[in-house]
mmCIF file of C-alpha atoms and ligand atoms in Angstrom:
data_model
loop_
_atom_site.group_PDB
_atom_site.id
_atom_site.type_symbol
_atom_site.label_atom_id
_atom_site.label_comp_id
_atom_site.label_asym_id
_atom_site.label_seq_id
_atom_site.Cartn_x
_atom_site.Cartn_y
_atom_site.Cartn_z
ATOM 1 C CA UNK Y 1 43.077 -15.491 12.136
ATOM 2 C CA UNK Y 2 43.535 -16.820 8.875
ATOM 3 C CA UNK Y 3 41.752 -19.921 8.316
ATOM 4 C CA UNK Y 4 43.163 -23.170 6.668
ATOM 5 C CA UNK Y 5 40.876 -25.013 4.160
ATOM 6 C CA UNK Y 6 39.643 -28.144 6.380
ATOM 7 C CA UNK Y 7 38.904 -25.335 9.206
ATOM 8 C CA UNK Y 8 36.753 -23.613 6.447
ATOM 9 C CA UNK Y 9 35.253 -26.875 5.319
ATOM 10 C CA UNK Y 10 34.484 -27.522 9.343
ATOM 11 C CA UNK Y 11 33.126 -23.726 9.997
ATOM 12 C CA UNK Y 12 29.924 -23.712 7.191
ATOM 13 C CA UNK Y 13 29.334 -20.533 5.417
ATOM 14 C CA UNK Y 14 26.355 -18.106 7.068
ATOM 15 C CA UNK Y 15 22.769 -19.730 5.956
ATOM 16 C CA UNK Y 16 21.778 -17.744 2.800
ATOM 17 C CA UNK Y 17 18.504 -16.157 2.724
ATOM 18 C CA UNK Y 18 16.686 -18.991 1.062
ATOM 19 C CA UNK Y 19 18.463 -21.791 3.412
ATOM 20 C CA UNK Y 20 16.935 -19.728 6.627
ATOM 21 C CA UNK Y 21 13.703 -19.572 4.641
ATOM 22 C CA UNK Y 22 13.668 -24.069 4.219
ATOM 23 C CA UNK Y 23 14.640 -24.370 7.810
ATOM 24 C CA UNK Y 24 12.090 -22.126 9.210
ATOM 25 C CA UNK Y 25 14.862 -19.860 10.787
ATOM 26 C CA UNK Y 26 15.928 -16.066 10.498
ATOM 27 C CA UNK Y 27 14.439 -12.679 11.402
ATOM 28 C CA UNK Y 28 10.618 -11.656 11.204
ATOM 29 C CA UNK Y 29 9.980 -8.038 10.938
ATOM 30 C CA UNK Y 30 6.522 -6.708 11.226
ATOM 31 C CA UNK Y 31 6.126 -3.383 10.106
ATOM 32 C CA UNK Y 32 3.117 -1.263 11.525
ATOM 33 C CA UNK Y 33 2.534 2.737 10.403
ATOM 34 C CA UNK Y 34 0.700 4.285 13.715
ATOM 35 C CA UNK Y 35 -1.022 7.530 13.027
ATOM 36 C CA UNK Y 36 -2.965 8.721 16.209
ATOM 37 C CA UNK Y 37 -3.335 5.251 17.458
ATOM 38 C CA UNK Y 38 -2.975 5.880 21.537
ATOM 39 C CA UNK Y 39 -6.236 3.443 22.151
ATOM 40 C CA UNK Y 40 -4.752 0.638 21.008
ATOM 41 C CA UNK Y 41 -0.951 0.295 20.433
ATOM 42 C CA UNK Y 42 -0.150 -1.139 23.759
ATOM 43 C CA UNK Y 43 -2.760 -3.895 22.986
ATOM 44 C CA UNK Y 44 -1.518 -4.318 19.700
ATOM 45 C CA UNK Y 45 1.837 -4.841 20.915
ATOM 46 C CA UNK Y 46 1.253 -7.117 23.539
ATOM 47 C CA UNK Y 47 -1.270 -9.422 20.855
ATOM 48 C CA UNK Y 48 2.139 -9.577 18.593
ATOM 49 C CA UNK Y 49 4.329 -10.490 21.274
ATOM 50 C CA UNK Y 50 1.994 -13.209 22.553
ATOM 51 C CA UNK Y 51 1.294 -14.730 18.701
ATOM 52 C CA UNK Y 52 4.939 -14.242 16.909
ATOM 53 C CA UNK Y 53 6.635 -16.874 19.167
ATOM 54 C CA UNK Y 54 4.480 -19.454 17.323
ATOM 55 C CA UNK Y 55 6.507 -18.495 13.830
ATOM 56 C CA UNK Y 56 9.509 -20.018 15.152
ATOM 57 C CA UNK Y 57 11.412 -17.421 14.234
ATOM 58 C CA UNK Y 58 13.239 -14.505 15.732
ATOM 59 C CA UNK Y 59 10.964 -11.150 15.269
ATOM 60 C CA UNK Y 60 11.483 -7.335 15.714
ATOM 61 C CA UNK Y 61 8.710 -4.993 15.170
ATOM 62 C CA UNK Y 62 9.205 -1.868 13.387
ATOM 63 C CA UNK Y 63 6.825 0.633 14.525
ATOM 64 C CA UNK Y 64 6.558 3.810 12.396
ATOM 65 C CA UNK Y 65 4.703 7.214 14.163
ATOM 66 C CA UNK Y 66 3.741 8.749 11.288
ATOM 67 C CA UNK Y 67 3.373 12.331 12.953
ATOM 68 C CA UNK Y 68 0.866 11.352 15.482
ATOM 69 C CA UNK Y 69 -0.794 13.944 17.700
ATOM 70 C CA UNK Y 70 -1.963 12.170 20.404
ATOM 71 C CA UNK Y 71 -0.168 9.775 23.315
ATOM 72 C CA UNK Y 72 0.852 7.203 20.339
ATOM 73 C CA UNK Y 73 4.646 7.913 20.631
ATOM 74 C CA UNK Y 74 4.648 7.848 24.390
ATOM 75 C CA UNK Y 75 3.170 4.620 24.244
ATOM 76 C CA UNK Y 76 5.677 3.439 21.807
ATOM 77 C CA UNK Y 77 8.679 4.717 23.480
ATOM 78 C CA UNK Y 78 7.377 2.723 26.921
ATOM 79 C CA UNK Y 79 7.165 -0.306 24.482
ATOM 80 C CA UNK Y 80 10.700 0.684 23.302
ATOM 81 C CA UNK Y 81 11.810 0.823 26.979
ATOM 82 C CA UNK Y 82 10.553 -2.223 27.419
ATOM 83 C CA UNK Y 83 10.767 -4.703 24.532
ATOM 84 C CA UNK Y 84 14.365 -4.434 23.028
ATOM 85 C CA UNK Y 85 12.367 -6.347 19.848
ATOM 86 C CA UNK Y 86 11.029 -3.346 19.119
ATOM 87 C CA UNK Y 87 12.093 -0.366 16.865
ATOM 88 C CA UNK Y 88 10.510 3.135 16.680
ATOM 89 C CA UNK Y 89 10.886 5.499 13.824
ATOM 90 C CA UNK Y 90 9.054 8.546 14.524
ATOM 91 C CA UNK Y 91 8.496 10.392 11.183
ATOM 92 C CA UNK Y 92 9.028 14.506 11.487
ATOM 93 C CA UNK Y 93 5.419 14.758 10.529
ATOM 94 C CA UNK Y 94 2.735 13.159 8.976
ATOM 95 C CA UNK Y 95 3.430 11.912 5.612
ATOM 96 C CA UNK Y 96 0.456 9.413 5.081
ATOM 97 C CA UNK Y 97 0.345 5.739 5.845
ATOM 98 C CA UNK Y 98 1.878 4.749 2.284
ATOM 99 C CA UNK Y 99 5.089 6.677 2.986
ATOM 100 C CA UNK Y 100 5.005 5.472 6.495
ATOM 101 C CA UNK Y 101 4.646 1.598 5.386
ATOM 102 C CA UNK Y 102 7.439 2.317 2.794
ATOM 103 C CA UNK Y 103 9.874 3.861 5.835
ATOM 104 C CA UNK Y 104 9.347 0.936 8.007
ATOM 105 C CA UNK Y 105 9.743 -1.446 4.526
ATOM 106 C CA UNK Y 106 12.847 0.282 4.382
ATOM 107 C CA UNK Y 107 14.171 -0.059 8.366
ATOM 108 C CA UNK Y 108 12.931 -3.336 8.114
ATOM 109 C CA UNK Y 109 16.053 -6.129 8.381
ATOM 110 C CA UNK Y 110 14.139 -9.314 8.450
ATOM 111 C CA UNK Y 111 14.209 -12.426 5.880
ATOM 112 C CA UNK Y 112 10.225 -12.117 5.894
ATOM 113 C CA UNK Y 113 8.446 -8.924 6.461
ATOM 114 C CA UNK Y 114 4.899 -8.969 7.657
ATOM 115 C CA UNK Y 115 3.247 -5.515 7.006
ATOM 116 C CA UNK Y 116 -0.028 -4.723 9.051
ATOM 117 C CA UNK Y 117 -2.183 -1.914 10.749
ATOM 118 C CA UNK Y 118 -1.854 -0.800 14.316
ATOM 119 C CA UNK Y 119 -5.636 -1.164 14.973
ATOM 120 C CA UNK Y 120 -5.989 -4.961 15.253
ATOM 121 C CA UNK Y 121 -8.288 -5.214 12.156
ATOM 122 C CA UNK Y 122 -6.044 -7.736 10.385
ATOM 123 C CA UNK Y 123 -5.512 -10.152 13.321
ATOM 124 C CA UNK Y 124 -2.073 -11.014 14.255
ATOM 125 C CA UNK Y 125 -3.263 -14.846 14.555
ATOM 126 C CA UNK Y 126 -2.819 -15.166 10.554
ATOM 127 C CA UNK Y 127 0.432 -14.380 10.811
ATOM 128 C CA UNK Y 128 2.049 -17.935 11.381
ATOM 129 C CA UNK Y 129 0.001 -19.103 8.657
ATOM 130 C CA UNK Y 130 1.934 -16.762 6.319
ATOM 131 C CA UNK Y 131 4.832 -17.856 7.821
ATOM 132 C CA UNK Y 132 4.362 -21.448 6.873
ATOM 133 C CA UNK Y 133 3.382 -20.443 3.422
ATOM 134 C CA UNK Y 134 6.672 -18.667 3.087
ATOM 135 C CA UNK Y 135 8.935 -21.600 4.170
ATOM 136 C CA UNK Y 136 7.015 -23.266 1.363
ATOM 137 C CA UNK Y 137 8.264 -21.242 -1.149
ATOM 138 C CA UNK Y 138 5.658 -18.510 -1.418
ATOM 139 C CA UNK Y 139 6.774 -14.927 -1.822
ATOM 140 C CA UNK Y 140 4.399 -12.824 -1.299
ATOM 141 C CA UNK Y 141 1.499 -14.470 1.471
ATOM 142 C CA UNK Y 142 -1.226 -11.652 1.074
ATOM 143 C CA UNK Y 143 -3.975 -11.561 3.340
ATOM 144 C CA UNK Y 144 -7.140 -11.963 1.471
ATOM 145 C CA UNK Y 145 -10.416 -11.103 3.475
ATOM 146 C CA UNK Y 146 -13.708 -13.528 3.670
ATOM 147 C CA UNK Y 147 -15.417 -11.232 5.936
ATOM 148 C CA UNK Y 148 -15.217 -7.519 7.027
ATOM 149 C CA UNK Y 149 -16.446 -6.438 10.314
ATOM 150 C CA UNK Y 150 -17.369 -2.883 11.345
ATOM 151 C CA UNK Y 151 -17.617 -1.455 7.795
ATOM 152 C CA UNK Y 152 -20.264 0.580 6.716
ATOM 153 C CA UNK Y 153 -22.406 -0.862 3.586
ATOM 154 C CA UNK Y 154 -21.321 1.944 1.300
ATOM 155 C CA UNK Y 155 -17.257 1.207 2.082
ATOM 156 C CA UNK Y 156 -18.053 -2.531 1.684
ATOM 157 C CA UNK Y 157 -19.748 -2.097 -1.670
ATOM 158 C CA UNK Y 158 -17.095 1.132 -3.017
ATOM 159 C CA UNK Y 159 -14.078 -1.012 -1.606
ATOM 160 C CA UNK Y 160 -15.091 -4.088 -3.872
ATOM 161 C CA UNK Y 161 -16.065 -2.057 -7.105
ATOM 162 C CA UNK Y 162 -12.920 -0.420 -7.115
ATOM 163 C CA UNK Y 163 -10.748 -3.262 -6.345
ATOM 164 C CA UNK Y 164 -11.925 -5.317 -9.358
ATOM 165 C CA UNK Y 165 -12.126 -1.899 -11.532
ATOM 166 C CA UNK Y 166 -8.186 -1.238 -10.205
ATOM 167 C CA UNK Y 167 -7.573 -4.898 -11.248
ATOM 168 C CA UNK Y 168 -8.833 -4.799 -14.930
ATOM 169 C CA UNK Y 169 -7.030 -1.418 -15.040
ATOM 170 C CA UNK Y 170 -3.608 -2.155 -14.185
ATOM 171 C CA UNK Y 171 -1.127 -3.845 -16.731
ATOM 172 C CA UNK Y 172 -0.119 -6.987 -14.239
ATOM 173 C CA UNK Y 173 -2.061 -9.511 -11.806
ATOM 174 C CA UNK Y 174 -3.541 -7.794 -8.839
ATOM 175 C CA UNK Y 175 -5.297 -9.549 -5.978
ATOM 176 C CA UNK Y 176 -8.623 -8.033 -4.797
ATOM 177 C CA UNK Y 177 -10.215 -7.944 -1.526
ATOM 178 C CA UNK Y 178 -6.899 -7.471 -0.237
ATOM 179 C CA UNK Y 179 -5.243 -4.411 2.102
ATOM 180 C CA UNK Y 180 -1.733 -3.903 3.268
ATOM 181 C CA UNK Y 181 -1.894 -7.213 5.372
ATOM 182 C CA UNK Y 182 1.042 -9.236 3.674
ATOM 183 C CA UNK Y 183 3.939 -11.183 4.243
ATOM 184 C CA UNK Y 184 6.832 -10.594 1.633
ATOM 185 C CA UNK Y 185 9.910 -12.524 1.404
ATOM 186 C CA UNK Y 186 13.154 -10.155 1.822
ATOM 187 C CA UNK Y 187 13.959 -10.404 -2.123
ATOM 188 C CA UNK Y 188 10.363 -8.737 -2.602
ATOM 189 C CA UNK Y 189 10.975 -5.856 -0.271
ATOM 190 C CA UNK Y 190 14.694 -5.399 -1.782
ATOM 191 C CA UNK Y 191 12.893 -5.010 -5.297
ATOM 192 C CA UNK Y 192 10.377 -2.486 -3.850
ATOM 193 C CA UNK Y 193 12.730 -0.747 -2.013
ATOM 194 C CA UNK Y 194 14.785 -0.087 -4.684
ATOM 195 C CA UNK Y 195 12.093 1.490 -6.830
ATOM 196 C CA UNK Y 196 13.171 4.940 -7.266
ATOM 197 C CA UNK Y 197 9.729 6.905 -7.328
ATOM 198 C CA UNK Y 198 8.752 9.197 -4.158
ATOM 199 C CA UNK Y 199 5.532 8.958 -4.530
ATOM 200 C CA UNK Y 200 4.034 4.979 -3.887
ATOM 201 C CA UNK Y 201 1.126 2.803 -3.497
ATOM 202 C CA UNK Y 202 2.405 -0.215 -2.110
ATOM 203 C CA UNK Y 203 -0.516 -2.101 -2.797
ATOM 204 C CA UNK Y 204 0.347 -2.277 -6.364
ATOM 205 C CA UNK Y 205 4.303 -1.872 -6.186
ATOM 206 C CA UNK Y 206 4.222 -5.708 -4.444
ATOM 207 C CA UNK Y 207 2.296 -7.434 -6.900
ATOM 208 C CA UNK Y 208 3.990 -5.225 -9.633
ATOM 209 C CA UNK Y 209 7.689 -6.924 -8.605
ATOM 210 C CA UNK Y 210 5.999 -10.132 -9.362
ATOM 211 C CA UNK Y 211 7.527 -13.331 -7.735
ATOM 212 C CA UNK Y 212 5.090 -16.244 -6.171
ATOM 213 C CA UNK Y 213 1.654 -14.454 -4.786
ATOM 214 C CA UNK Y 214 -0.760 -16.876 -2.740
ATOM 215 C CA UNK Y 215 -3.703 -15.878 -0.407
ATOM 216 C CA UNK Y 216 -4.062 -16.621 2.895
ATOM 217 C CA UNK Y 217 -7.699 -15.918 3.423
ATOM 218 C CA UNK Y 218 -8.962 -14.287 7.086
ATOM 219 C CA UNK Y 219 -11.738 -12.599 8.435
ATOM 220 C CA UNK Y 220 -11.276 -8.778 9.241
ATOM 221 C CA UNK Y 221 -12.442 -7.705 12.559
ATOM 222 C CA UNK Y 222 -13.701 -4.398 13.428
ATOM 223 C CA UNK Y 223 -10.937 -1.843 15.015
ATOM 224 C CA UNK Y 224 -10.050 -2.795 18.783
ATOM 225 C CA UNK Y 225 -10.325 0.950 19.466
ATOM 226 C CA UNK Y 226 -9.807 4.306 18.201
ATOM 227 C CA UNK Y 227 -11.575 5.575 14.561
ATOM 228 C CA UNK Y 228 -10.749 5.352 10.969
ATOM 229 C CA UNK Y 229 -8.251 7.792 9.900
ATOM 230 C CA UNK Y 230 -9.690 7.514 6.357
ATOM 231 C CA UNK Y 231 -12.889 10.062 5.445
ATOM 232 C CA UNK Y 232 -14.592 9.239 2.333
ATOM 233 C CA UNK Y 233 -12.792 12.060 1.047
ATOM 234 C CA UNK Y 234 -9.481 10.872 1.747
ATOM 235 C CA UNK Y 235 -10.293 7.684 0.461
ATOM 236 C CA UNK Y 236 -11.383 8.957 -2.717
ATOM 237 C CA UNK Y 237 -8.246 10.820 -3.012
ATOM 238 C CA UNK Y 238 -6.112 7.766 -2.014
ATOM 239 C CA UNK Y 239 -7.959 6.011 -4.827
ATOM 240 C CA UNK Y 240 -7.601 8.600 -7.638
ATOM 241 C CA UNK Y 241 -3.684 8.403 -6.991
ATOM 242 C CA UNK Y 242 -3.649 4.699 -6.660
ATOM 243 C CA UNK Y 243 -5.120 4.884 -10.236
ATOM 244 C CA UNK Y 244 -2.981 7.691 -11.766
ATOM 245 C CA UNK Y 245 0.492 6.145 -10.378
ATOM 246 C CA UNK Y 246 -0.454 2.680 -11.454
ATOM 247 C CA UNK Y 247 -2.220 2.490 -14.576
ATOM 248 C CA UNK Y 248 -2.389 5.026 -17.739
ATOM 249 C CA UNK Y 249 -6.057 3.925 -18.536
ATOM 250 C CA UNK Y 250 -7.116 7.559 -17.373
ATOM 251 C CA UNK Y 251 -5.393 8.871 -20.061
ATOM 252 C CA UNK Y 252 -6.446 6.253 -22.401
ATOM 253 C CA UNK Y 253 -10.422 6.907 -21.333
ATOM 254 C CA UNK Y 254 -9.704 10.639 -22.517
ATOM 255 C CA UNK Y 255 -9.415 8.690 -26.418
ATOM 256 C CA UNK Y 256 -12.763 7.137 -25.680
ATOM 257 C CA UNK Y 257 -14.630 10.365 -24.934
ATOM 258 C CA UNK Y 258 -12.969 12.082 -28.027
ATOM 259 C CA UNK Y 259 -14.113 9.169 -29.978
ATOM 260 C CA UNK Y 260 -17.679 9.080 -28.880
ATOM 261 C CA UNK Y 261 -18.110 12.689 -29.335
ATOM 262 C CA UNK Y 262 -16.713 12.587 -32.467
ATOM 263 C CA UNK Y 263 -18.851 9.879 -33.433
ATOM 264 C CA UNK Y 264 -22.468 11.984 -32.237
ATOM 265 C CA UNK Y 265 -20.855 14.925 -33.775
ATOM 266 C CA UNK Y 266 -20.606 12.774 -37.193
ATOM 267 C CA UNK Y 267 -24.175 11.463 -36.904
ATOM 268 C CA UNK Y 268 -25.921 14.301 -35.745
ATOM 269 C CA UNK Y 269 -24.321 16.599 -38.222
ATOM 270 C CA UNK Y 270 -25.302 14.046 -41.348
ATOM 271 C CA UNK Y 271 -29.009 13.481 -39.759
ATOM 272 C CA UNK Y 272 -29.101 17.673 -39.639
ATOM 273 C CA UNK Y 273 -27.957 18.190 -43.919
ATOM 274 C CA UNK Y 274 -30.101 15.364 -44.476
ATOM 275 C CA UNK Y 275 -33.224 16.700 -43.007
ATOM 276 C CA UNK Y 276 -32.514 20.515 -44.657
ATOM 277 C CA UNK Y 277 -32.116 18.373 -47.884
ATOM 278 C CA UNK Y 278 -35.503 16.533 -47.954
ATOM 279 C CA UNK Y 279 -38.022 19.015 -46.222
ATOM 280 C CA UNK Y 280 -40.197 20.651 -48.099
ATOM 281 C CA UNK Y 281 -39.422 23.976 -46.014
ATOM 282 C CA UNK Y 282 -36.747 25.263 -44.475
ATOM 283 C CA UNK Y 283 -36.630 23.818 -40.702
ATOM 284 C CA UNK Y 284 -36.766 26.697 -38.013
ATOM 285 C CA UNK Y 285 -32.959 26.673 -36.232
ATOM 286 C CA UNK Y 286 -32.121 24.547 -33.002
ATOM 287 C CA UNK Y 287 -33.135 25.651 -29.950
ATOM 288 C CA UNK Y 288 -30.746 27.745 -27.434
ATOM 289 C CA UNK Y 289 -30.992 24.572 -24.605
ATOM 290 C CA UNK Y 290 -30.108 21.907 -27.254
ATOM 291 C CA UNK Y 291 -26.808 24.190 -28.183
ATOM 292 C CA UNK Y 292 -26.216 24.881 -24.875
ATOM 293 C CA UNK Y 293 -26.137 21.224 -23.629
ATOM 294 C CA UNK Y 294 -24.522 20.214 -26.603
ATOM 295 C CA UNK Y 295 -21.454 23.255 -25.994
ATOM 296 C CA UNK Y 296 -21.562 22.181 -22.152
ATOM 297 C CA UNK Y 297 -20.842 18.759 -22.662
ATOM 298 C CA UNK Y 298 -17.996 18.949 -25.184
ATOM 299 C CA UNK Y 299 -16.884 21.563 -22.822
ATOM 300 C CA UNK Y 300 -16.842 19.270 -19.870
ATOM 301 C CA UNK Y 301 -15.251 16.012 -21.828
ATOM 302 C CA UNK Y 302 -12.268 18.719 -22.676
ATOM 303 C CA UNK Y 303 -12.070 20.012 -19.371
ATOM 304 C CA UNK Y 304 -11.805 16.562 -18.056
ATOM 305 C CA UNK Y 305 -9.301 15.385 -20.360
ATOM 306 C CA UNK Y 306 -7.304 18.347 -19.778
ATOM 307 C CA UNK Y 307 -7.626 17.685 -15.869
ATOM 308 C CA UNK Y 308 -6.302 14.054 -16.501
ATOM 309 C CA UNK Y 309 -3.392 15.229 -18.329
ATOM 310 C CA UNK Y 310 -2.648 18.053 -15.471
ATOM 311 C CA UNK Y 311 -2.775 14.948 -12.700
ATOM 312 C CA UNK Y 312 0.411 13.063 -14.510
ATOM 313 C CA UNK Y 313 1.798 16.498 -14.857
ATOM 314 C CA UNK Y 314 1.860 17.260 -11.420
ATOM 315 C CA UNK Y 315 2.951 13.846 -10.699
ATOM 316 C CA UNK Y 316 5.778 14.363 -13.032
ATOM 317 C CA UNK Y 317 6.858 17.413 -11.522
ATOM 318 C CA UNK Y 318 6.624 16.484 -8.110
ATOM 319 C CA UNK Y 319 8.853 13.138 -8.800
ATOM 320 C CA UNK Y 320 11.376 15.658 -10.653
ATOM 321 C CA UNK Y 321 11.518 17.734 -7.413
ATOM 322 C CA UNK Y 322 12.982 14.310 -5.854
ATOM 323 C CA UNK Y 323 11.679 15.015 -2.346
ATOM 324 C CA UNK Y 324 11.915 11.981 -0.171
ATOM 325 C CA UNK Y 325 8.703 10.180 1.027
ATOM 326 C CA UNK Y 326 9.606 10.829 4.302
ATOM 327 C CA UNK Y 327 11.769 12.540 6.820
ATOM 328 C CA UNK Y 328 12.883 10.575 10.129
ATOM 329 C CA UNK Y 329 12.966 12.766 13.051
ATOM 330 C CA UNK Y 330 13.942 10.223 15.558
ATOM 331 C CA UNK Y 331 14.770 6.009 15.785
ATOM 332 C CA UNK Y 332 14.561 4.222 19.059
ATOM 333 C CA UNK Y 333 15.648 0.914 19.671
ATOM 334 C CA UNK Y 334 18.362 1.163 16.525
ATOM 335 C CA UNK Y 335 19.669 4.300 17.036
ATOM 336 C CA UNK Y 336 23.117 3.616 14.480
ATOM 337 C CA UNK Y 337 21.075 2.153 11.563
ATOM 338 C CA UNK Y 338 18.714 4.773 11.136
ATOM 339 C CA UNK Y 339 19.512 7.915 12.599
ATOM 340 C CA UNK Y 340 18.658 11.089 10.268
ATOM 341 C CA UNK Y 341 17.782 9.095 7.646
ATOM 342 C CA UNK Y 342 15.243 10.062 5.188
ATOM 343 C CA UNK Y 343 14.687 7.930 1.723
ATOM 344 C CA UNK Y 344 17.816 8.563 -0.319
ATOM 345 C CA UNK Y 345 16.501 7.217 -3.796
HETATM 346 N N1 UDP V 401 -2.377 5.747 9.059
HETATM 347 C C1 UDP V 401 -0.942 5.977 8.981
HETATM 348 N N2 UDP V 401 -0.603 7.649 8.558
HETATM 349 C C2 UDP V 401 -2.080 8.148 8.190
HETATM 350 C C3 UDP V 401 -3.230 7.451 8.074
HETATM 351 C C4 UDP V 401 -3.131 6.109 8.335
HETATM 352 O O1 UDP V 401 0.063 5.314 9.637
HETATM 353 O O2 UDP V 401 -1.888 9.192 7.447
HETATM 354 C C5 UDP V 401 -2.347 4.058 9.785
HETATM 355 C C6 UDP V 401 -3.155 3.783 10.990
HETATM 356 O O3 UDP V 401 -2.563 4.447 12.265
HETATM 357 C C7 UDP V 401 -3.701 2.193 10.505
HETATM 358 C C8 UDP V 401 -3.394 2.293 9.273
HETATM 359 O O4 UDP V 401 -2.453 3.157 8.475
HETATM 360 O O5 UDP V 401 -2.384 1.584 11.155
HETATM 361 C C9 UDP V 401 -5.106 1.912 8.588
HETATM 362 O O6 UDP V 401 -5.221 3.143 8.839
HETATM 363 P P1 UDP V 401 -7.083 2.929 9.502
HETATM 364 O O7 UDP V 401 -7.006 1.791 10.450
HETATM 365 O O8 UDP V 401 -7.706 4.372 9.890
HETATM 366 O O9 UDP V 401 -7.982 2.785 7.668
HETATM 367 P P2 UDP V 401 -9.078 1.687 7.773
HETATM 368 O O10 UDP V 401 -8.420 0.585 8.312
HETATM 369 O O11 UDP V 401 -10.160 2.243 8.200
HETATM 370 O O12 UDP V 401 -9.025 1.587 6.221
HETATM 371 MG MG1 MG V 402 -8.261 0.032 10.237
#
């Protein structure tokens, strides 16, 4: 039926994203990457289902099963069978947390999207406060940790040092003492989803996009159940990946090493010449140990420089291969939208 002018006036256009945001309506998506979380997943869903109505928004919970080998997928299937607000994306294998979060972000339909872990370390009760900040006009309401329970002293110290080093090295403002727990506006999600890069570190891609960021302070709890999926080695790899993906500092560091070694060479060479010229009798040669030390140091720095360049070359090669960041095996709760999809960018 064709509408006439007065009818159009009587029938308002659908509210835009920003109208819905001011009115506090619209859809809230919660994205949860899950890898071997069978002990906790039912409790996580129950807590979210109890808390999210307090936001006053409709909501969907997008679980991404990242190649779990335990009963996580069965647990998620049971959740999806009973709750139409749950969407389950089963990845074809374990692609890693960054890929799982990216898959969830791409599938989320919300006007605002919360990313959180499956283990209840980030209390769902903070989400209504994040939504409140979003309504006030904040585009990224990120959880900033006041306390962190259940972590070793080693992890607390290394994480704190790494966050500060990382923030000082990347060329845009980067919040510290924060993880993946955050709410982002649709426009931020669209900007991040549109990035063509395959290997993704979302903690720096969201700040890269810009927009208005504000912290929401909270206390991070210990895991509700299960164990961490990150060994110290896996954490170290993630930290290295994050640095190389987000910053040119490692390559620049090789210039600093080259300049330092060059300065040592010039100073010690000059000293040797002066000593020979001013000595009454010719001096004996340097010891083998001293020569070995110098050669080994120079070789180590040169090898490190080549290795750093190699890290960038490998990443450039991977991007050129253009393989998708993740592959979906099956989607529950929203068959038509995502069946057979993989990251198309
Ligand atoms: N995770 C994932 N894929 C992985 C490893 C972890 O999806 O390969 C998920 C995991 O299920 C959890 C979140 O990422 O929801 C954070 O993992 P974890 O709690 O083990 O990390 P921690 O909090 O100990 O740093
Ligand atoms: Mg955790």
